[in-house]
mmCIF file of C-alpha atoms in Angstrom:
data_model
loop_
_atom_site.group_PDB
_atom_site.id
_atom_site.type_symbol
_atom_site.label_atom_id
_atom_site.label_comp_id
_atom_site.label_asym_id
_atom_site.label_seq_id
_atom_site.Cartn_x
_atom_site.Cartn_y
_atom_site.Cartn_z
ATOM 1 C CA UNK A 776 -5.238 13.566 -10.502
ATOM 2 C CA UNK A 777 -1.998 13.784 -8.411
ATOM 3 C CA UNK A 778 -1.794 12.051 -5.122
ATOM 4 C CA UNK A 779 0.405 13.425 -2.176
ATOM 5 C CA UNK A 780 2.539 10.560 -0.498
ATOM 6 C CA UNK A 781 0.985 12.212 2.850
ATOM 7 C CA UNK A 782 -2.646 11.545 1.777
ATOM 8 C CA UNK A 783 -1.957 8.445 -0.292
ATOM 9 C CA UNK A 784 -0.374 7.052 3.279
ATOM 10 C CA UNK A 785 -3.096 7.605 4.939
ATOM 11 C CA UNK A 786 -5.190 5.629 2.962
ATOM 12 C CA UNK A 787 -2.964 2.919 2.906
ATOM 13 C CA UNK A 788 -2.542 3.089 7.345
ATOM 14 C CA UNK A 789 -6.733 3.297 7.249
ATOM 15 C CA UNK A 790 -6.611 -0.104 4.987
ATOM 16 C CA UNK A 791 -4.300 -1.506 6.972
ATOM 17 C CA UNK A 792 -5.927 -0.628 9.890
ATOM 18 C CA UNK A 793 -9.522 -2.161 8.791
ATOM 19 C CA UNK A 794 -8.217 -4.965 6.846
ATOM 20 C CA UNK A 795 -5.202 -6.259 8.614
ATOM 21 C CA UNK A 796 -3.828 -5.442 11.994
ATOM 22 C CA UNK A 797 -7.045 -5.157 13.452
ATOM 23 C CA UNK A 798 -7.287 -1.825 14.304
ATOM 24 C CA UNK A 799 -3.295 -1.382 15.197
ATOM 25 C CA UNK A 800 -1.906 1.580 13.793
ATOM 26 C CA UNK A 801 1.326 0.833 11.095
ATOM 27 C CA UNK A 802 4.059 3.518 11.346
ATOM 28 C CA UNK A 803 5.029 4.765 8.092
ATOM 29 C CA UNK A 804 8.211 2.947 7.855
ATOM 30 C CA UNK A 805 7.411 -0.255 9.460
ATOM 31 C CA UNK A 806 8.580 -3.304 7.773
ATOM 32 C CA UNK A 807 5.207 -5.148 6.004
ATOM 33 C CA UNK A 808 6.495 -7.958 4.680
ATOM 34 C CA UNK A 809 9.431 -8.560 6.401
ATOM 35 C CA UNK A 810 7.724 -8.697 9.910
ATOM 36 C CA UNK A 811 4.524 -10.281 8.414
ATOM 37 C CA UNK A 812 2.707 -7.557 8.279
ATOM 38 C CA UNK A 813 1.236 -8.574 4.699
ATOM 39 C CA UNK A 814 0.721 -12.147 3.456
ATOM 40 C CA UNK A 815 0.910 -12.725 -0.040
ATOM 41 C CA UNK A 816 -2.894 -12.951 -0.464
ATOM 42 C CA UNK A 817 -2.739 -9.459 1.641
ATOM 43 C CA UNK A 818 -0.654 -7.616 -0.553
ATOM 44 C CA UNK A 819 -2.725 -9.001 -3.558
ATOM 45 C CA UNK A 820 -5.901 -6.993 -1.870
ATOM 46 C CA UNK A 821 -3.706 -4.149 -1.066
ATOM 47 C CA UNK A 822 -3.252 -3.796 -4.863
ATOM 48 C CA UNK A 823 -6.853 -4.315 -5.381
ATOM 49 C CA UNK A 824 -7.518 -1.466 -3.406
ATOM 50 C CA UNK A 825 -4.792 0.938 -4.636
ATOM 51 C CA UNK A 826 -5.520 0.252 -7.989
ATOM 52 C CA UNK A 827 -9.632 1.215 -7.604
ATOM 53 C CA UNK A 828 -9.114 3.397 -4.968
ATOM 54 C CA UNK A 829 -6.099 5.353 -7.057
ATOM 55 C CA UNK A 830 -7.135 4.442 -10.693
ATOM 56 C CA UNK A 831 -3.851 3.075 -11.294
ATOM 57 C CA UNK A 832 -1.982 -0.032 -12.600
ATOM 58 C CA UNK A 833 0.273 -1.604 -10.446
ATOM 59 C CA UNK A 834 2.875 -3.958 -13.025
ATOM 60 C CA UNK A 835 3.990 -7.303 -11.784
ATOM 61 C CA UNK A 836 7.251 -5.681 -12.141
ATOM 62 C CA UNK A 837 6.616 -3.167 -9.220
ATOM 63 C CA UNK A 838 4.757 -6.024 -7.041
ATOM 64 C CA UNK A 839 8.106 -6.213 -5.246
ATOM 65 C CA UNK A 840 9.621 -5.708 -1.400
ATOM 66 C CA UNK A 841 11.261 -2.593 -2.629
ATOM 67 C CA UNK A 842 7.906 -1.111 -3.324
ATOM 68 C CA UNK A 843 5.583 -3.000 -0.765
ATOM 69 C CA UNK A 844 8.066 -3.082 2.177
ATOM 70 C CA UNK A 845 6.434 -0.179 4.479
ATOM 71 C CA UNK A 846 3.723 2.351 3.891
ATOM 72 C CA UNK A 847 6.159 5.048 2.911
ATOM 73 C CA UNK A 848 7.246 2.404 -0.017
ATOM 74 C CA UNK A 849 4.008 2.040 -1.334
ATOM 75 C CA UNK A 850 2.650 5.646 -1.216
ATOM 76 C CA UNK A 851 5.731 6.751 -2.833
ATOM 77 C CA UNK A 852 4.375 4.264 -5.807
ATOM 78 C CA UNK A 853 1.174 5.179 -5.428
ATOM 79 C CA UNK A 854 2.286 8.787 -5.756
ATOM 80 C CA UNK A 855 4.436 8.631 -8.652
ATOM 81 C CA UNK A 856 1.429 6.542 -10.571
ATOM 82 C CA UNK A 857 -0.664 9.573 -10.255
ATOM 83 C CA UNK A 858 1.837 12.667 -10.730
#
């Protein structure tokens, strides 16, 4: 079933929210890993959760910065998984 990039985004803020910042709100273009946002281990859960929550596959070839670096990034994969 196709995913917007609007709703899959706000599933990935709500993670975030619960699981990371503490309850801080994440724009949709701030930088995750670059201002350590997302650890490593983070990131790993993150795909955890997209994958089960989305019944996708992320590939180790898309576990990059290009595709992790903001929420935008990742719903846009996310999205694109499920089209």
């Amino acid at each position: 079933m196709a995913v917007s990039t609007e709703n899959a985004a706000a599933e990935i803020q709500g993670w975030l929210r619960e699981n990371v910042t503490g309850g801080r709100e994440v724009s949709p273009d701030e930088a995750l890993i670059e201002n350590g946002v997302l650890t490593s281990l983070q990131t790993v859960e993150l795909v955890t959760f997209l994958e089960e929550r989305f019944n996708i596959m992320v590939e180790d070839e898309e576990f990059d910065e290009e595709n992790f670096g903001s929420v935008e990034a990742i719903a846009g994969l996310v999205a694109s998984k499920t089209a």
